[in-house]
Coordinates of C-alpha atoms and ligand atoms in Angstrom, one line a residue:
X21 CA -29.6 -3.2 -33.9
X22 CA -30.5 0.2 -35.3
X23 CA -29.9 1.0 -38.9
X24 CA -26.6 3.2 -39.3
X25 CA -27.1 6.7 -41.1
X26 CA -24.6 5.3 -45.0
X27 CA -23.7 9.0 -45.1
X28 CA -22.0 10.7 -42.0
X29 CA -22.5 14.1 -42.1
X30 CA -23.0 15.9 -39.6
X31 CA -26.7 16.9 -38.7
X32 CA -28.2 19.1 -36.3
X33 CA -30.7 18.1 -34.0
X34 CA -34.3 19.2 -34.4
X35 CA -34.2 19.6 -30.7
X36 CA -31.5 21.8 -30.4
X37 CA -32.6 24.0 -34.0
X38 CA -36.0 24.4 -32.2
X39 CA -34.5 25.4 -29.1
X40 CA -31.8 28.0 -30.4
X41 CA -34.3 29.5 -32.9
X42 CA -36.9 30.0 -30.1
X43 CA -35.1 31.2 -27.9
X44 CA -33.4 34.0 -30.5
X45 CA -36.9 34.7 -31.7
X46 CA -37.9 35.8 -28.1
X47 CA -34.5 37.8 -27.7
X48 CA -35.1 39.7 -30.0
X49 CA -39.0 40.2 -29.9
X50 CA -38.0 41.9 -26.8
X51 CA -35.3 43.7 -27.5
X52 CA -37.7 45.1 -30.2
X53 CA -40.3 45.8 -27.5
X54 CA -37.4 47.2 -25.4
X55 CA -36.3 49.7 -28.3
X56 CA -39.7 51.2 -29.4
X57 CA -40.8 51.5 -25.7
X58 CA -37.2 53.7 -25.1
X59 CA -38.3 56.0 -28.4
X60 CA -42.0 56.1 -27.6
X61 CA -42.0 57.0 -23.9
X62 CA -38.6 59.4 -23.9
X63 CA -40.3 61.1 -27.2
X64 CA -43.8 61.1 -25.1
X65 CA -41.9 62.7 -21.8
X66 CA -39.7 65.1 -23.7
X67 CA -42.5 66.5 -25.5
X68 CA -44.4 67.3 -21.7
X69 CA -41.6 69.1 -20.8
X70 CA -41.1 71.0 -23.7
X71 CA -45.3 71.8 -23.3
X72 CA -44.6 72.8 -20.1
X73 CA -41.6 75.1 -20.7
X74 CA -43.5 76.5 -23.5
X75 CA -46.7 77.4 -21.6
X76 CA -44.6 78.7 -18.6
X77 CA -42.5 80.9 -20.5
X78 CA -45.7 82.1 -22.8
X79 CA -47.1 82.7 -19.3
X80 CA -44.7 84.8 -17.7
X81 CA -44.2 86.8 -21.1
X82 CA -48.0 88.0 -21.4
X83 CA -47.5 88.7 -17.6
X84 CA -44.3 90.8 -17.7
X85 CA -45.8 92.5 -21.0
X86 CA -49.2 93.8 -18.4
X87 CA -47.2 94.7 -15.6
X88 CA -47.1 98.6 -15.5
X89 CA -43.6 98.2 -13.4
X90 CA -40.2 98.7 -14.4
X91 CA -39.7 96.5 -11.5
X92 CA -40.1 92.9 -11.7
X93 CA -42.3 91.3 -9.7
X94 CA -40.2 88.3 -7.8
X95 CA -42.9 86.1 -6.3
X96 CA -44.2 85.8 -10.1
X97 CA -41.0 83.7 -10.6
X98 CA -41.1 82.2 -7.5
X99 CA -44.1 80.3 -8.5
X100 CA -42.6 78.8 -11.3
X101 CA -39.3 77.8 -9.4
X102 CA -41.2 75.7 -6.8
X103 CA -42.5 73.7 -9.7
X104 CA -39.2 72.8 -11.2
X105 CA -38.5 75.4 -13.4
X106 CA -35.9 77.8 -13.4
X107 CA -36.9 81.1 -14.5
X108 CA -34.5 84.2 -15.8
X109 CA -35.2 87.4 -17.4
X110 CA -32.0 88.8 -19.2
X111 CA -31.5 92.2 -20.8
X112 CA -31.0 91.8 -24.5
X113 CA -27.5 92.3 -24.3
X114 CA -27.5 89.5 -21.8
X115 CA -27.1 90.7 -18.3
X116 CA -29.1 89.5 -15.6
X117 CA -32.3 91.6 -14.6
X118 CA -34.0 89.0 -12.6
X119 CA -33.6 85.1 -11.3
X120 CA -33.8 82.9 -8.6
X121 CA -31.4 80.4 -10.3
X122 CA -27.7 80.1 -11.1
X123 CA -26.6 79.9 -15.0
X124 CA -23.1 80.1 -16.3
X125 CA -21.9 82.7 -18.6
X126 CA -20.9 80.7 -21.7
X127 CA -24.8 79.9 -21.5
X128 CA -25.7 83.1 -21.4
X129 CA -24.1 83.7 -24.2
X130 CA -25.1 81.0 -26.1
X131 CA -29.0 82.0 -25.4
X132 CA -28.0 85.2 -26.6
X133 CA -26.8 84.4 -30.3
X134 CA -29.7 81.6 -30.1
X135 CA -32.0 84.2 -29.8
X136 CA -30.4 86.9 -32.3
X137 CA -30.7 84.6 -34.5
X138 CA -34.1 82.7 -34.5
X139 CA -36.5 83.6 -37.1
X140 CA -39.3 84.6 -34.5
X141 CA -38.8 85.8 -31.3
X142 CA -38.9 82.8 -29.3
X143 CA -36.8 79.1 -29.6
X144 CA -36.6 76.1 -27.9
X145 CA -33.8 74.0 -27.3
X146 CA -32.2 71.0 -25.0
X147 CA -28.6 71.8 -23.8
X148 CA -27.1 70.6 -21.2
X149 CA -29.8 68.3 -19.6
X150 CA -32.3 71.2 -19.6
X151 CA -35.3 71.5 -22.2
X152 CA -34.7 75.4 -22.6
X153 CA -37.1 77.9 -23.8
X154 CA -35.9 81.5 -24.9
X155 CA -38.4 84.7 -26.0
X156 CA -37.9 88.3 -26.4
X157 CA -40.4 90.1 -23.5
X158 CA -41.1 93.5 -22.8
X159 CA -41.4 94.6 -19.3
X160 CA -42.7 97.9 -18.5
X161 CA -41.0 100.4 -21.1
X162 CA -37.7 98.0 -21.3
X163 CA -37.3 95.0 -23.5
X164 CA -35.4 91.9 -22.5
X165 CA -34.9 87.9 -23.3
X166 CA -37.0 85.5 -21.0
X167 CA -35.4 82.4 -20.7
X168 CA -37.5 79.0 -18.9
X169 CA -35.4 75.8 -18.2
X170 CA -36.1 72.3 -17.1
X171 CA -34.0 69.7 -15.9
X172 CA -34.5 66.8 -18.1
X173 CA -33.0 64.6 -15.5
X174 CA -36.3 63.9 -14.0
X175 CA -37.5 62.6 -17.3
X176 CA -34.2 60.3 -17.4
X177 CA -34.3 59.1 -14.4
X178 CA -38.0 58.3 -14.9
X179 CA -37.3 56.7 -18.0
X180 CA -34.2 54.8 -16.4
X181 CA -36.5 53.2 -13.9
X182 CA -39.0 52.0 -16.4
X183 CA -36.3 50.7 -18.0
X184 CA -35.2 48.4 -15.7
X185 CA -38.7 46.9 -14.4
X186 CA -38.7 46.2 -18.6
X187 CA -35.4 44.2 -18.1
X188 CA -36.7 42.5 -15.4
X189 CA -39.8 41.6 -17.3
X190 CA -38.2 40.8 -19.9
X191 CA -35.9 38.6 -18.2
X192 CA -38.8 36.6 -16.9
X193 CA -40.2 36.0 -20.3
X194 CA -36.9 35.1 -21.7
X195 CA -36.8 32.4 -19.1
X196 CA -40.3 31.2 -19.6
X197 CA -39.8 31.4 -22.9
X198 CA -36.3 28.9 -22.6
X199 CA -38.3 26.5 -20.5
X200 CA -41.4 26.4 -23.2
X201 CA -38.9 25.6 -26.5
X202 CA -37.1 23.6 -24.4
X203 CA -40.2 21.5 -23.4
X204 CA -41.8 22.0 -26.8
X205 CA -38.6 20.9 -28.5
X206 CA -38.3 17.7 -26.1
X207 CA -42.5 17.1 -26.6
X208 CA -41.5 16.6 -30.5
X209 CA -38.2 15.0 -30.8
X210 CA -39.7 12.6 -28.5
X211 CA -42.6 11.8 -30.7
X212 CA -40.0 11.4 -33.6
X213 CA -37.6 9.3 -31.3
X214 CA -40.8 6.8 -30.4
X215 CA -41.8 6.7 -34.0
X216 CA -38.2 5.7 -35.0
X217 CA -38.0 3.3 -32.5
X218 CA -41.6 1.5 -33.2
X219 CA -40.0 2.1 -37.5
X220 CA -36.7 -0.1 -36.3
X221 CA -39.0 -2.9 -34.6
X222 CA -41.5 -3.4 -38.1
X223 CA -37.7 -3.5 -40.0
X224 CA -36.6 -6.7 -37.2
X225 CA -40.7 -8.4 -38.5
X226 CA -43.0 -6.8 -35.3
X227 CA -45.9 -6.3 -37.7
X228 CA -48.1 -5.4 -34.1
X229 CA -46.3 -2.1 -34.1
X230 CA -49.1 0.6 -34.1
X231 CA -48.1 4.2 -34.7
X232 CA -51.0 5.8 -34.3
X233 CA -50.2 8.2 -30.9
X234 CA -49.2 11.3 -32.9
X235 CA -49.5 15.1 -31.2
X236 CA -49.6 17.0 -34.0
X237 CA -51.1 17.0 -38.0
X238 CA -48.1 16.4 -39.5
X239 CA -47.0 13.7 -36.8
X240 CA -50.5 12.1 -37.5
X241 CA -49.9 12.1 -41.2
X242 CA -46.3 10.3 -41.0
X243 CA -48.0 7.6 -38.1
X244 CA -50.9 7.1 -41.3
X245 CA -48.2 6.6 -43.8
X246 CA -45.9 4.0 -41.6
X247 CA -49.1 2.4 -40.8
X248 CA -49.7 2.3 -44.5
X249 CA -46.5 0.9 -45.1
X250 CA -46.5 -1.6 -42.2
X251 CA -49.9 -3.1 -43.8
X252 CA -48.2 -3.3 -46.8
X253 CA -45.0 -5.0 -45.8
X254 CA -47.1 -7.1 -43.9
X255 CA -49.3 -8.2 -47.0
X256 CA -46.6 -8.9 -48.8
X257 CA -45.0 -11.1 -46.2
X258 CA -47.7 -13.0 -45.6
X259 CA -48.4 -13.3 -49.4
X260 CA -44.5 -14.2 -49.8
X261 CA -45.2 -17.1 -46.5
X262 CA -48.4 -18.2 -48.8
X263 CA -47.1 -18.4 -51.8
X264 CA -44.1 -20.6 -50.4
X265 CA -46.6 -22.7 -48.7
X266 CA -48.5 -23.5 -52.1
X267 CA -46.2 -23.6 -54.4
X268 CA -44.5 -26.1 -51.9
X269 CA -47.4 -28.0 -51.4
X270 CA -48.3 -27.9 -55.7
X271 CA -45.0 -29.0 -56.2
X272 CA -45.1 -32.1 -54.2
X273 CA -48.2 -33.6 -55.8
X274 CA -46.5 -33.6 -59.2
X275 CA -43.0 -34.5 -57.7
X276 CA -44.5 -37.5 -56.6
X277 CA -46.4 -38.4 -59.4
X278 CA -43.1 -38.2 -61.4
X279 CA -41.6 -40.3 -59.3
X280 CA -44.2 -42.6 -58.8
X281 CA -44.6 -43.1 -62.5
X282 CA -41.3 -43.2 -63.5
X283 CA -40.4 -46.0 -61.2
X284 CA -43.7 -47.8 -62.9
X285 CA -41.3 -47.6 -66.1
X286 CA -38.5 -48.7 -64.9
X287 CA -39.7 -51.4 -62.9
X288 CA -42.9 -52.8 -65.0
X289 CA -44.4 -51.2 -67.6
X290 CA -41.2 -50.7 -69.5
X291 CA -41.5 -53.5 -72.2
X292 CA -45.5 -52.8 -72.5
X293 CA -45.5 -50.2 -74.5
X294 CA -49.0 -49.3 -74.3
X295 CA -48.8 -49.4 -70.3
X296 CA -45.5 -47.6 -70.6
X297 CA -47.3 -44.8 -73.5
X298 CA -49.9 -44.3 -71.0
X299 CA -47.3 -43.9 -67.8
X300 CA -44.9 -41.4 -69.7
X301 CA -48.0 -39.7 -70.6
X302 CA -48.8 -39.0 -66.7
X303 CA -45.1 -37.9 -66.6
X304 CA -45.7 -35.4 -69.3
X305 CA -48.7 -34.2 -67.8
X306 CA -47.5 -33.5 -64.2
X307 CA -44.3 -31.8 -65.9
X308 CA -46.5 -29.8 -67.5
X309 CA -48.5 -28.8 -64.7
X310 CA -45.2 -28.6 -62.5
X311 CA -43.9 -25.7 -65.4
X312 CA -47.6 -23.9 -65.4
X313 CA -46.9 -23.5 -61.7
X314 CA -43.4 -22.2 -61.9
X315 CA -44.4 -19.9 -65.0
X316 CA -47.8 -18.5 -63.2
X317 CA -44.7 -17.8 -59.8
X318 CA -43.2 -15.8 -62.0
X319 CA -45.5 -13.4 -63.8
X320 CA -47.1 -12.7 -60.4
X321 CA -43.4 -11.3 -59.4
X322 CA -43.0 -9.9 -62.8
X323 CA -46.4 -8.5 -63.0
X324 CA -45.7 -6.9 -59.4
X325 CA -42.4 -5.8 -60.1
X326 CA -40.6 -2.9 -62.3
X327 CA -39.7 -6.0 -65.0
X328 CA -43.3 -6.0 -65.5
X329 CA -43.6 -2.7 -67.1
X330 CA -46.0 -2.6 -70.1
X331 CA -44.7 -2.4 -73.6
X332 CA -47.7 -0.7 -75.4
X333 CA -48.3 -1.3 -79.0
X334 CA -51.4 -1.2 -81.8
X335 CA -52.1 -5.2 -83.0
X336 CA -54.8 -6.6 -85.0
X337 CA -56.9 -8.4 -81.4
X338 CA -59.0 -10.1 -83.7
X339 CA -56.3 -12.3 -85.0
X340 CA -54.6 -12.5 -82.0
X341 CA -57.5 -14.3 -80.2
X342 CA -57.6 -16.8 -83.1
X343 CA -54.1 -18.0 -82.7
X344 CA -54.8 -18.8 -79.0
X345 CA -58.0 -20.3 -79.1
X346 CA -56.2 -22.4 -81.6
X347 CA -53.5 -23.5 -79.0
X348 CA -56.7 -24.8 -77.3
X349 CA -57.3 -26.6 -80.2
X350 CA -56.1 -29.9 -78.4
X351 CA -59.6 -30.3 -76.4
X352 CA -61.5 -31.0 -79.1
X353 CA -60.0 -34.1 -78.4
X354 CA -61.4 -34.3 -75.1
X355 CA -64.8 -33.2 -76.4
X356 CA -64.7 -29.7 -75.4
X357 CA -66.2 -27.0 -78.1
X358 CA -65.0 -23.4 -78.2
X359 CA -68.2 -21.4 -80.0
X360 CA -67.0 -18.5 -81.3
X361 CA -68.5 -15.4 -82.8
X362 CA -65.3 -12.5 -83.5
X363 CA -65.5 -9.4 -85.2
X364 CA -63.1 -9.1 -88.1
X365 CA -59.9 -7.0 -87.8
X366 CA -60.7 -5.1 -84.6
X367 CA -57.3 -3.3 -83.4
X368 CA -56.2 -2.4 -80.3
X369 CA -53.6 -0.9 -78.6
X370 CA -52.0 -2.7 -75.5
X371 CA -48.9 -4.8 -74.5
X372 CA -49.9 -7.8 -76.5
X373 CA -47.7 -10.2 -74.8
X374 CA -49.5 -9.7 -71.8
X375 CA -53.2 -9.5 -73.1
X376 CA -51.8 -13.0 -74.3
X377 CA -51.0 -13.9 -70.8
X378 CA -54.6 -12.4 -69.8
X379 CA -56.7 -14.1 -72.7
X380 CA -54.7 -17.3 -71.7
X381 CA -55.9 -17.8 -68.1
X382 CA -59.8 -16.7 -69.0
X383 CA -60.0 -19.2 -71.7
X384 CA -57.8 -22.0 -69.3
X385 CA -60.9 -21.1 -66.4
X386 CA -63.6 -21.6 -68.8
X387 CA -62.4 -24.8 -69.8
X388 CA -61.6 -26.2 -66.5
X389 CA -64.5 -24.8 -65.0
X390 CA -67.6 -25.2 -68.0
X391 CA -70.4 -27.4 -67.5
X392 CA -71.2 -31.1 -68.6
X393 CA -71.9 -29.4 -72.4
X394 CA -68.0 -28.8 -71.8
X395 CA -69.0 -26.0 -74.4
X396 CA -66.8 -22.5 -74.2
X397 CA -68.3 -19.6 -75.8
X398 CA -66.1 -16.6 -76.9
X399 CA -66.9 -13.2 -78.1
X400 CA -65.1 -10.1 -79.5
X401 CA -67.5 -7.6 -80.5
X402 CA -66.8 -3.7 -81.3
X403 CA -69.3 -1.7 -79.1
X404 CA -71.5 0.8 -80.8
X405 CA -70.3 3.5 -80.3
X406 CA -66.8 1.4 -82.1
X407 CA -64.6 3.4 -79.2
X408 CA -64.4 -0.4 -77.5
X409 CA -64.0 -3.9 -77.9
X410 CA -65.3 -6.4 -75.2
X411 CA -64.0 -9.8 -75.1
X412 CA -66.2 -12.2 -73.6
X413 CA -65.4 -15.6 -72.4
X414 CA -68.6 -17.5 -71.5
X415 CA -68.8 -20.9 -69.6
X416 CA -71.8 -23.1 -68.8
X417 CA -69.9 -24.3 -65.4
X418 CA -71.5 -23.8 -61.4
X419 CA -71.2 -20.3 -61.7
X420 CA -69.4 -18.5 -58.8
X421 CA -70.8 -17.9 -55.4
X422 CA -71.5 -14.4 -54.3
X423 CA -69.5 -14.5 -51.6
X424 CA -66.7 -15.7 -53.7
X425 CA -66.9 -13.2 -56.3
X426 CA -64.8 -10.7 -54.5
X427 CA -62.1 -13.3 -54.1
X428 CA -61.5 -15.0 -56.9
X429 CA -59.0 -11.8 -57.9
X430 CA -56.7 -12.5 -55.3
X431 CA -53.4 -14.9 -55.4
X432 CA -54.0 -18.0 -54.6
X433 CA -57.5 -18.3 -54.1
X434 CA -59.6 -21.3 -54.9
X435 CA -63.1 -21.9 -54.4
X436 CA -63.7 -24.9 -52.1
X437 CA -65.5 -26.7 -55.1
X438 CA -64.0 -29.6 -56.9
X439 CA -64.0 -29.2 -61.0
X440 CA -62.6 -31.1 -63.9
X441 CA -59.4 -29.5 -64.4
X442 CA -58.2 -30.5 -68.2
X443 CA -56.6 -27.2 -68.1
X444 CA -53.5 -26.4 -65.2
X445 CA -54.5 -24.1 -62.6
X446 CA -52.4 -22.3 -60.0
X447 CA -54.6 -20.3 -58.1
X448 CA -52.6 -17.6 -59.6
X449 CA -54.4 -17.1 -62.7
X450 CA -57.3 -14.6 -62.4
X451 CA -54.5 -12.2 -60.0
X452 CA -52.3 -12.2 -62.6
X453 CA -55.0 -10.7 -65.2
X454 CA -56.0 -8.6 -62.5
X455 CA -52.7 -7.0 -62.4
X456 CA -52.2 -6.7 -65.9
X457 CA -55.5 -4.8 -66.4
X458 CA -54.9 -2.9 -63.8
X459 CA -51.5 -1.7 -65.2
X460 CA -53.4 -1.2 -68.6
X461 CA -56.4 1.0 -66.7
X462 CA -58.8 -1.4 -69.1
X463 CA -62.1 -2.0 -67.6
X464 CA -62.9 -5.8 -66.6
X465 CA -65.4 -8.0 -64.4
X466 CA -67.0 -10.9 -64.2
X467 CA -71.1 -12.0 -64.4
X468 CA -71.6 -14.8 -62.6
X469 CA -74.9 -16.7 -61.9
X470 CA -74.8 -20.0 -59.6
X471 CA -75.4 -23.1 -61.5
X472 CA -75.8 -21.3 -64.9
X473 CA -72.1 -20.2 -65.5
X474 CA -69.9 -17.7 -65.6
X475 CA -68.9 -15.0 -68.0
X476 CA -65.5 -13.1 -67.6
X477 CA -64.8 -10.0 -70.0
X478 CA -62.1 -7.5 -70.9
X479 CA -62.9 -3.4 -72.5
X480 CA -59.9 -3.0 -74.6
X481 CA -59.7 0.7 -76.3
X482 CA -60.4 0.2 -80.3
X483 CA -58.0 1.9 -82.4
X484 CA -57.1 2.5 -86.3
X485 CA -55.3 -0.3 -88.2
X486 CA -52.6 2.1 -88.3
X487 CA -49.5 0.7 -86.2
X488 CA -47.6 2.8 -84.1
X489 CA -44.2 4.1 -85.5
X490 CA -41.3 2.6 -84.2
Ligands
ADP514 P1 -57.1 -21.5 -60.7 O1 -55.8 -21.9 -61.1 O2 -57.5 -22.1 -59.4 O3 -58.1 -21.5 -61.8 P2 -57.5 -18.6 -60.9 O4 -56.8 -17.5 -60.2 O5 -57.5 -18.7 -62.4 O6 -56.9 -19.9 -60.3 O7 -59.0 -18.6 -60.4 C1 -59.2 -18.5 -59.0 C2 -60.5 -19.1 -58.6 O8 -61.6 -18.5 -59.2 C3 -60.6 -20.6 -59.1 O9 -60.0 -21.4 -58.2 C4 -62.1 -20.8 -59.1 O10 -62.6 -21.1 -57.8 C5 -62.6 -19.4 -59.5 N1 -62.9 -19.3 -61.0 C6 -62.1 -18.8 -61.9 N2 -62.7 -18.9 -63.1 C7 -63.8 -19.5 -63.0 C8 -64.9 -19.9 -63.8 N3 -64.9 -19.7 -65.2 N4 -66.0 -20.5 -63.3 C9 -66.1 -20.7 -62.0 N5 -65.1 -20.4 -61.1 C10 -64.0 -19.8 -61.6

């Protein structure tokens, strides 16, 4: 089943956006080519036959002007006409002296105020599809107006067939250009498509899913970051698997053990009370343990959770470490001795119930795990600099092996060795400092040399006694 979109509205699809937006884009790239092309070559062809008509008529005028005729000479006009150009010499009042062409009178007399008028003796003007060019001329002793057309229609026409190989072309490229965004567009929606589809197996638990086949950067990035996240969800699935599997299989030795020793009451130790003392005290124990266990369960989830957000605040450490070791007090006891050697009134600032939590489990490992001296050694000592204070918990136990060292942070791990254990441990312990730490940015590590002991320790920042204001 694929997840359902919780708001419908109405989206476009990247294929399509692509697809319309190329295709405009190439639209009008060439009608933009199509445009300037139209100026530039109309602009380029106009301005040849206005050269030409100007050179003609500057032509026949310095020829007319030499000629010691009245008469005009026809054959010098009838080179011009057989190149195009029609050719007519007017008196100034506008009759016709000489032509080989046909011009209508309203033109004539529209050449004639033209040329009255300009501000030289000469202008140059398109009318009526010709490119005109008008000049006062003297021939022999008379003076008259030359006037040297061109039918622009040629350029037009010229210009109308280019135009139309351009549409062709450009029709071609718009179709090429379709047929590319339309591929293009299909190439990347389908990449998208295959990435949702591989996204909607991890949801339904296929942690195999690999998303690495990406065509492009950006693709490659989002296939990195799913694969990021499927790593992840698969981490935590496997831790949430693990964690059900131990705590399941720590429950049921204590279970048991209640049980077992609870029936011994009932049934035979009840009226010995020192059998019966020593029976409840087994019960106590295990219930113990069993409440360490479901206590360590939940700081790991509220340690790895929002709820687990650190409260910081400045508190005197050096006290603070007194009234836990003093908790361990008990093991004395047992023979255990906690040597101790604390700076007075060293303050920090942190989220002290959680340094609790942290200072907690290092002193519970030392115990469990010292030596047969069953001697703990604990130290808070401002560094020189007094920007620091390192607590220290040192025990005398196996030490830890190097290839356990990197473990030993993680949830749930336990070395394969066997130890004492007057202390409850979970296997959850050093993870749950770890993550505490971690949220605090303090620095912390371990020392560890086989068969000599161990020595865990914690950097907290120093800070005035001052507290912070509330
Ligand atoms: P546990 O409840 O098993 O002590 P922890 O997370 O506190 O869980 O510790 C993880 C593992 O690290 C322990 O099982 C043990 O193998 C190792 N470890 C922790 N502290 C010490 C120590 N002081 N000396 C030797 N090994 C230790």
């Amino acid at each position: 089943m694929k997840p359902e979109r919780v708001k419908k509205v109405k989206l476009k699809s990247v294929n399509n956006v692509i697809f319309i937006y190329f295709c405009l884009l190439s639209a009008l790239l060439l009608l933009l080519v199509d445009l300037v092309f139209y100026v530039v070559v109309t602009n380029i062809l106009e301005g040849q036959v206005s050269d030409r008509v100007v050179s003609a008529g500057a032509d026949i005028a310095m020829q007319l002007k030499h000629s010691p005729y009245d008469e005009v000479d026809k054959a010098l006009f009838d080179r011009y006409e057989k190149d195009g150009l029609h050719v007519f010499l007017f008196t100034t009042e506008g009759e016709i002296v000489e032509t080989e062409s046909i011009i209508s009178q309203s033109d004539v007399n529209d050449l004639i105020s033209r040329i009255s008028s300009a501000s030289e003796n000469r202008v140059l003007y398109s009318d009526n599809g010709f490119m005109n060019f008008a000049t006062r001329v003297n021939y022999g002793s008379n003076e008259g107006v030359l006037l040297v057309s061109y039918p622009l229609e040629v350029v037009h026409n010229t210009i109308g067939a280019m135009q139309l190989y351009l549409l062709a072309i450009s029709a071609v490229v718009l179709v090429i250009a379709f047929i590319i965004s339309y591929n293009f567009s299909q190439k990347l929606t389908r990449g998208l498509k295959t990435m949702s589809d591989k996204a909607v197996c991890l949801a339904h638990g296929d942690y195999s899913i690999d998303f690495a086949d990406a065509d492009y950067k950006e693709m490659a990035q989002l296939s990195d970051s799913l694969n990021f996240v499927r790593d992840e969800v698969k981490k935590s699935e496997d831790f949430r698997r693990e964690i059900l599997a131990n705590v399941t299989h720590d429950l049921k030795t204590p279970l048991t053990m209640i049980k077992a020793y609870a029936s011994m009451v009932k049934e035979i130790s009840g009226d010995d009370p020192e059998k019966r003392d020593k029976h409840l005290q087994v019960i106590i124990d295990e219930t113990d343990r069993l409440t360490g266990l479901v206590n360590d369960v939940l700081n790991v989830s509220k340690v790895n959770s929002n709820i687990g957000e650190i409260n910081l605040k400045v508190f005197n450490l050096t006290e603070f470490l007194y009234s836990i070791i003093n908790k361990f007090g008990y093991l004395q006891n047992s023979g255990y001795s906690l040597m101790i050697d604390i700076d007075g009134n060293l303050y920090t600032r942190a989220d002290e119930e959680k340094i609790g939590q942290v200072i907690y489990n290092l002193l519970g490992n030392a115990v469990n795990y010292t030596g047969e001296d069953k001697t703990v050694y604990i130290s808070l000592k401002s560094s020189l600099d007094g920007s620091r204070i390192r607590l220290s918990v040192r025990d005398t136990g196996k030490g830890i092996s190097k290839e356990d060292l990197p473990n030993i942070w993680d949830r749930y791990y336990r070395s394969e060795e066997n130890h004492v254990r007057p202390v409850k441990g979970t296997g959850l312990g050093l993870s749950i400092v770890k993550a505490i730490l971690q949220k605090h940015s303090f620095d912390f590590g371990v020392d560890s040399e086989q068969g000599k002991g161990s020595c865990f320790w914690v950097d907290f920042p120093a800070v005035s006694s001052i507290p912070d204001e509330p």
